[in-house]
PDB file of C-alpha atoms in Angstrom:
ATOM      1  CA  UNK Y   9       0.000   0.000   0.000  1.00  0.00           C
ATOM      2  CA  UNK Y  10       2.726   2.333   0.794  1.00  0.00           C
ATOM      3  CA  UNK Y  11       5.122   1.543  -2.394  1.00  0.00           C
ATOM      4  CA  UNK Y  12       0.954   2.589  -4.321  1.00  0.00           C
ATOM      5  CA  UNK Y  13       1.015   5.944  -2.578  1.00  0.00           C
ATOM      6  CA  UNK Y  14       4.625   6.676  -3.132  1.00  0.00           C
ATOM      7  CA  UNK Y  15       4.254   5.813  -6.864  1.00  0.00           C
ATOM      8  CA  UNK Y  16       1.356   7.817  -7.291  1.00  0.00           C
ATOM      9  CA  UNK Y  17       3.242  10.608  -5.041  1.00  0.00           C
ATOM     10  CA  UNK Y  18       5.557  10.675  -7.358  1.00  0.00           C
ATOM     11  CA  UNK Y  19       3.741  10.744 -10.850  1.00  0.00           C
ATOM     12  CA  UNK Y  20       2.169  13.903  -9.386  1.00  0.00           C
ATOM     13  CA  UNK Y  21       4.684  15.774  -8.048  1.00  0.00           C
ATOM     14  CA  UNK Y  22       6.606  14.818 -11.799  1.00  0.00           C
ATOM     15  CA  UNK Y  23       3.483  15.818 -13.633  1.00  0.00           C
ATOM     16  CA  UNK Y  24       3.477  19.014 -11.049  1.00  0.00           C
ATOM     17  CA  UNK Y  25       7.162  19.813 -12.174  1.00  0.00           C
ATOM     18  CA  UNK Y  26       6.349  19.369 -15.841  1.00  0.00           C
ATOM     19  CA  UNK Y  27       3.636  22.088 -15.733  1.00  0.00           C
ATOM     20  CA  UNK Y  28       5.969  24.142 -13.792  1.00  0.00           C
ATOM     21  CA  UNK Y  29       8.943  24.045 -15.592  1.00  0.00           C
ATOM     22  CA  UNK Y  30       7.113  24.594 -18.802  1.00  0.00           C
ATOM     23  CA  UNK Y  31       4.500  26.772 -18.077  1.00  0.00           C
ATOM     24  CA  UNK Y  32       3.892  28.155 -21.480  1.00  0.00           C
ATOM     25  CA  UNK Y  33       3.958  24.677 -23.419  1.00  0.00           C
ATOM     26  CA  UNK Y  34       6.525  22.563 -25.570  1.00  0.00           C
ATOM     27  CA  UNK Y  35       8.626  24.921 -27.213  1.00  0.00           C
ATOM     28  CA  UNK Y  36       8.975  24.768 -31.304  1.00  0.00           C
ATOM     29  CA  UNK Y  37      11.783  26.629 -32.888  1.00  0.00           C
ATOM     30  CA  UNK Y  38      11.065  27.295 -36.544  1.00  0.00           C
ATOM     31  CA  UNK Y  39      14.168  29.430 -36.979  1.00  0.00           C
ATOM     32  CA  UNK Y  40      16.405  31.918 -35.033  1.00  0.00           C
ATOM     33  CA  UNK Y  41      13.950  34.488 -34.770  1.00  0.00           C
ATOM     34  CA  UNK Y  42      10.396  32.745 -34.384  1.00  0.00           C
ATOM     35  CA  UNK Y  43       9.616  30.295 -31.891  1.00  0.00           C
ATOM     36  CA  UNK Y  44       6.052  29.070 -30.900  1.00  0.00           C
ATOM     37  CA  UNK Y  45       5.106  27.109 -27.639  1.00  0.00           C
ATOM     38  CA  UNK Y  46       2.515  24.332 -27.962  1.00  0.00           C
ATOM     39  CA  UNK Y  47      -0.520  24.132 -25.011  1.00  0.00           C
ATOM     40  CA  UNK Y  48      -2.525  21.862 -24.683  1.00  0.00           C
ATOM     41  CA  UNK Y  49      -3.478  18.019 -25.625  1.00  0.00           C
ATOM     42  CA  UNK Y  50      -4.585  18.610 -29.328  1.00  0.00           C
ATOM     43  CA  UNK Y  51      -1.777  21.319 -30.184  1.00  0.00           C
ATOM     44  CA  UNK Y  52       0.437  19.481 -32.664  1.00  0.00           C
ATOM     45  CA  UNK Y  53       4.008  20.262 -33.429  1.00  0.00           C
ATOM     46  CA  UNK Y  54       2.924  19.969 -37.101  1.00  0.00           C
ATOM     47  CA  UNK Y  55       0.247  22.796 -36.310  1.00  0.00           C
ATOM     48  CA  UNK Y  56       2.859  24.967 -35.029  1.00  0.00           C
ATOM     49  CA  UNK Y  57       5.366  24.386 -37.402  1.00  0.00           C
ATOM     50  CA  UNK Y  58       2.469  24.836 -40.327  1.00  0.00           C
ATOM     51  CA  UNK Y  59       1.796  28.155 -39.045  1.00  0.00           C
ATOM     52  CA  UNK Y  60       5.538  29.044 -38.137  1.00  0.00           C
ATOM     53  CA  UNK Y  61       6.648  27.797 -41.970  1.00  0.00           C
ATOM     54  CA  UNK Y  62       3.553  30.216 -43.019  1.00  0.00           C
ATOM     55  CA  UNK Y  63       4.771  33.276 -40.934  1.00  0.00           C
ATOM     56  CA  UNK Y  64       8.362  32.786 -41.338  1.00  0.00           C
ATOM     57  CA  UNK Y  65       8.120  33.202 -44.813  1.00  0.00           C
ATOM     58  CA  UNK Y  66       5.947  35.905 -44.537  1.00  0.00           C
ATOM     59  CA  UNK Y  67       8.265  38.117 -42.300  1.00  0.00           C
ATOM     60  CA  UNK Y  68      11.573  37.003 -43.735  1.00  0.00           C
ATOM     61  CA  UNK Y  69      13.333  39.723 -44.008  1.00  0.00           C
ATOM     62  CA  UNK Y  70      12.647  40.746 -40.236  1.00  0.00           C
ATOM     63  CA  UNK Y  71      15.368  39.335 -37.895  1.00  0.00           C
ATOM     64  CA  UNK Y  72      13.571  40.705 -33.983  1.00  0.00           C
ATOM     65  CA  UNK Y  73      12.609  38.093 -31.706  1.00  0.00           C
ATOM     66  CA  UNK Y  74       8.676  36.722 -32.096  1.00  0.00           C
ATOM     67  CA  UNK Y  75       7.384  34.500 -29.505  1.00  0.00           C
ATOM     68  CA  UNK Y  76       3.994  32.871 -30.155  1.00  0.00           C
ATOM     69  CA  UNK Y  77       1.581  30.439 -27.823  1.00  0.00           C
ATOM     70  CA  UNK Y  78      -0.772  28.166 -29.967  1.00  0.00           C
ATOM     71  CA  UNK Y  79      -3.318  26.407 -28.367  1.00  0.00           C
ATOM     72  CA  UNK Y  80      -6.389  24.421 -30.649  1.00  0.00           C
ATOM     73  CA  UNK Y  81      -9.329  23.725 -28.708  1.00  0.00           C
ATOM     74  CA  UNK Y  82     -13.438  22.951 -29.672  1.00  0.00           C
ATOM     75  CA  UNK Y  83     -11.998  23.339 -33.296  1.00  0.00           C
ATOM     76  CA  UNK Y  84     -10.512  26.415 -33.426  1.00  0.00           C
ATOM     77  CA  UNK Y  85      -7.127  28.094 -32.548  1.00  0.00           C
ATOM     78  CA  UNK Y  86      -5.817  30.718 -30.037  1.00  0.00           C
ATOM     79  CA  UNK Y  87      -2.532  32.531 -31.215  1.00  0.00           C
ATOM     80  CA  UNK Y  88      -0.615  34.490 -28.307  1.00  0.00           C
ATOM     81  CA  UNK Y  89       1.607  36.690 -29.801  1.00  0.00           C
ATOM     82  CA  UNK Y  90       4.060  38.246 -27.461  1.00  0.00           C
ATOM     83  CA  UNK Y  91       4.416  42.303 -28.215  1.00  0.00           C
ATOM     84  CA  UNK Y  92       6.077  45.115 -26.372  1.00  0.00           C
ATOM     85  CA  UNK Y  93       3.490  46.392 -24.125  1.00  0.00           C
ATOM     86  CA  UNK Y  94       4.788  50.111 -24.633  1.00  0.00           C
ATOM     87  CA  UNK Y  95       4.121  49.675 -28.613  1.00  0.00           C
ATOM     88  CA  UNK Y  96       0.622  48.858 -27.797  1.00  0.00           C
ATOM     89  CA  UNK Y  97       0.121  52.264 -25.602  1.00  0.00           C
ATOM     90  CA  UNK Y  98       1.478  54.301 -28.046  1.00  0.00           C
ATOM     91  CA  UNK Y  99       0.249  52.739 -31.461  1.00  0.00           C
ATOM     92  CA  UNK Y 100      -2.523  50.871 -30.030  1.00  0.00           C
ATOM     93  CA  UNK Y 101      -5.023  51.899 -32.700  1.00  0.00           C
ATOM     94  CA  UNK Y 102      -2.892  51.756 -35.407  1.00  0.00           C
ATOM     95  CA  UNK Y 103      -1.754  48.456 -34.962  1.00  0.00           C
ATOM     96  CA  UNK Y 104      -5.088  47.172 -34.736  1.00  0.00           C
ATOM     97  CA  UNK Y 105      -5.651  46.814 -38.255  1.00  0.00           C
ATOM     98  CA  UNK Y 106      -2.480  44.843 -38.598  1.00  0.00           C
ATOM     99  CA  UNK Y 107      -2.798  42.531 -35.948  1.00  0.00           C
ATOM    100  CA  UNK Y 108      -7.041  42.033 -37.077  1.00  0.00           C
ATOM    101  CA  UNK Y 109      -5.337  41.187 -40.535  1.00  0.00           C
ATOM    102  CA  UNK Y 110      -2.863  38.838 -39.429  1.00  0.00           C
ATOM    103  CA  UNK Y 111      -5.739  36.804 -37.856  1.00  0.00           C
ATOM    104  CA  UNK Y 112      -7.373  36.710 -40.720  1.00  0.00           C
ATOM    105  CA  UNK Y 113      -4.639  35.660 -42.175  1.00  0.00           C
ATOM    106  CA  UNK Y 114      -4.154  32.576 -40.157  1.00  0.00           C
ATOM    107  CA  UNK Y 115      -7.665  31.658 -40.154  1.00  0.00           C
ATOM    108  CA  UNK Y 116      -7.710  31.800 -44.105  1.00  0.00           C
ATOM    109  CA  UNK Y 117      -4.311  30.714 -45.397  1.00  0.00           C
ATOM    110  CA  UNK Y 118      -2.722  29.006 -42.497  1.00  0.00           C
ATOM    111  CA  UNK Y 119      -5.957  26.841 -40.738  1.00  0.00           C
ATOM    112  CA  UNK Y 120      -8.509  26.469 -43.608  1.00  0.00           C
ATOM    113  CA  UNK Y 121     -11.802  26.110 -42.174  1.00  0.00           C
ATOM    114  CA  UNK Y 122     -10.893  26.661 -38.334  1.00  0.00           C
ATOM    115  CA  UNK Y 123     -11.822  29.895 -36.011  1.00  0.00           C
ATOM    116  CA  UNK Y 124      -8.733  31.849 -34.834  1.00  0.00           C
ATOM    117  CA  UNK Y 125      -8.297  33.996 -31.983  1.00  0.00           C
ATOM    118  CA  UNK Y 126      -5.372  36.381 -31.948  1.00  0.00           C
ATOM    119  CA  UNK Y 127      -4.263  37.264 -28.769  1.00  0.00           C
ATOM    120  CA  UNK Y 128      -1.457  40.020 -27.987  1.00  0.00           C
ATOM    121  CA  UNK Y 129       0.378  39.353 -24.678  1.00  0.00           C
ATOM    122  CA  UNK Y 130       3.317  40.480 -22.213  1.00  0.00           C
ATOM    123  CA  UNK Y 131       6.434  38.951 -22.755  1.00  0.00           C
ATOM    124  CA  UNK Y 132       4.842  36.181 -20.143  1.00  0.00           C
ATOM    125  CA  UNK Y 133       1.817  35.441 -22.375  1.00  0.00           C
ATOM    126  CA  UNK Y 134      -0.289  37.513 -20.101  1.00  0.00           C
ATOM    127  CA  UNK Y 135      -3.017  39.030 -22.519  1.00  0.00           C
ATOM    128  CA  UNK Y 136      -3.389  42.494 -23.495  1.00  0.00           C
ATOM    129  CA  UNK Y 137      -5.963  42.357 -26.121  1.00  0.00           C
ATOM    130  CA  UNK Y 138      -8.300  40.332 -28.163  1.00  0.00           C
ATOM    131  CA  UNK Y 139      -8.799  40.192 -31.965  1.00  0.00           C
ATOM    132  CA  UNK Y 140     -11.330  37.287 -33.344  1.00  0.00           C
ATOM    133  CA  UNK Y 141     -13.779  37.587 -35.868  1.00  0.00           C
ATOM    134  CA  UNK Y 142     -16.213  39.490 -33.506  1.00  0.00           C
ATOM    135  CA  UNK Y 143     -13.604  42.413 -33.260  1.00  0.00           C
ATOM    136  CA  UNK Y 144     -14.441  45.861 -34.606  1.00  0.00           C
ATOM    137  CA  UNK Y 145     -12.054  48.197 -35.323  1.00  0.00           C
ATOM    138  CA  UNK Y 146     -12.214  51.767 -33.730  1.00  0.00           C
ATOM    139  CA  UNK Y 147     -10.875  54.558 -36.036  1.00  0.00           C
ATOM    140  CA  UNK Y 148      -7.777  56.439 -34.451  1.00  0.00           C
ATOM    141  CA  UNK Y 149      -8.230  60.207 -33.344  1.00  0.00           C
ATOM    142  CA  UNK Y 150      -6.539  61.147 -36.772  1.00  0.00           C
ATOM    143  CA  UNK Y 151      -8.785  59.339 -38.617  1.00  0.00           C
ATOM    144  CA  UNK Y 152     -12.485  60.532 -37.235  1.00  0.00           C
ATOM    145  CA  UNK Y 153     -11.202  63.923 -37.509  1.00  0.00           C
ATOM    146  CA  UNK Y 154     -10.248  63.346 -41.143  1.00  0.00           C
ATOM    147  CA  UNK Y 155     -13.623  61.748 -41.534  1.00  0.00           C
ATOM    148  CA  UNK Y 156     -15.692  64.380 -39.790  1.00  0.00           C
ATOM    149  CA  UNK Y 157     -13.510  67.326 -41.708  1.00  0.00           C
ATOM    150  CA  UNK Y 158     -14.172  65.446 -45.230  1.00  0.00           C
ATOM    151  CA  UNK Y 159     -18.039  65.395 -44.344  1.00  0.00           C
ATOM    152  CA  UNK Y 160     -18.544  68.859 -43.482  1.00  0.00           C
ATOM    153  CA  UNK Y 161     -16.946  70.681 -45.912  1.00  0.00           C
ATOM    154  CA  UNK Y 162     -19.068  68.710 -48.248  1.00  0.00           C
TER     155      UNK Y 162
END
């Protein structure tokens, strides 16, 4: 009885350290620059390295660090793309567009037929803000400004 509850002791306090020492998933490196963490029982590697091929390709002349979290669950995906928080302050609205795009890019050209959910994070995959195909985009200052001044003097 004792030699049971050590054994199963020990598969928990191993499946414990597991969780803890890789809290953000199984890490895939698709090249120097881009690296995408797995989380989650149906995350493949070959869905990470399908969309890591698909973005590496796309951004191949940039060389700065991207860190990505893909998780696939009830059929769809969640991407966690790691930004600098300070970028998102200052260009928030302008970057919307882009990162609204680049789900739709995933969900059309990278996971046929799947929902995605883009996700911006920390640098510890703590979310910031969510982009799926419910998102609307807000026009920037600039641009309802423009808009209003092009109505009026019309």
């Amino acid at each position: 009885m004792f030699k049971k509850l050590m054994l199963v002791l020990l598969f928990a306090s191993s499946l414990a350290a597991c969780s803890l020492l890789a809290p953000y998933g199984k890490k895939v490196t698709i090249n120097k620059s881009l690296e995408i963490y797995i989380k989650g029982d149906s995350t493949t590697e070959a869905d990470a390295k399908k969309m890591g091929n698909y973005l590496a390709e796309l951004w191949k002349d940039l060389d700065n660090q991207k860190s990505f979290q893909l998780v696939k669950e009830n059929g769809g995906y969640t991407v966690r793309m790691v930004i600098d928080e300070a970028k998102l302050k200052t260009d928030g609205p302008a970057l919307d567009v882009s990162f609204a795009a680049l789900r739709m890019v995933l969900e059309n050209e990278v996971f046929l037929g799947s929902k995605v959910k883009l996700i911006v994070t920390n640098n510890t995959f703590k979310d910031l803000k969510t982009y799926d195909d419910t998102t609307t985009l807000e026009p920037s200052k600039e641009e309802a400004t423009k808009s209003e001044d092009t109505l009026s003097t019309k």
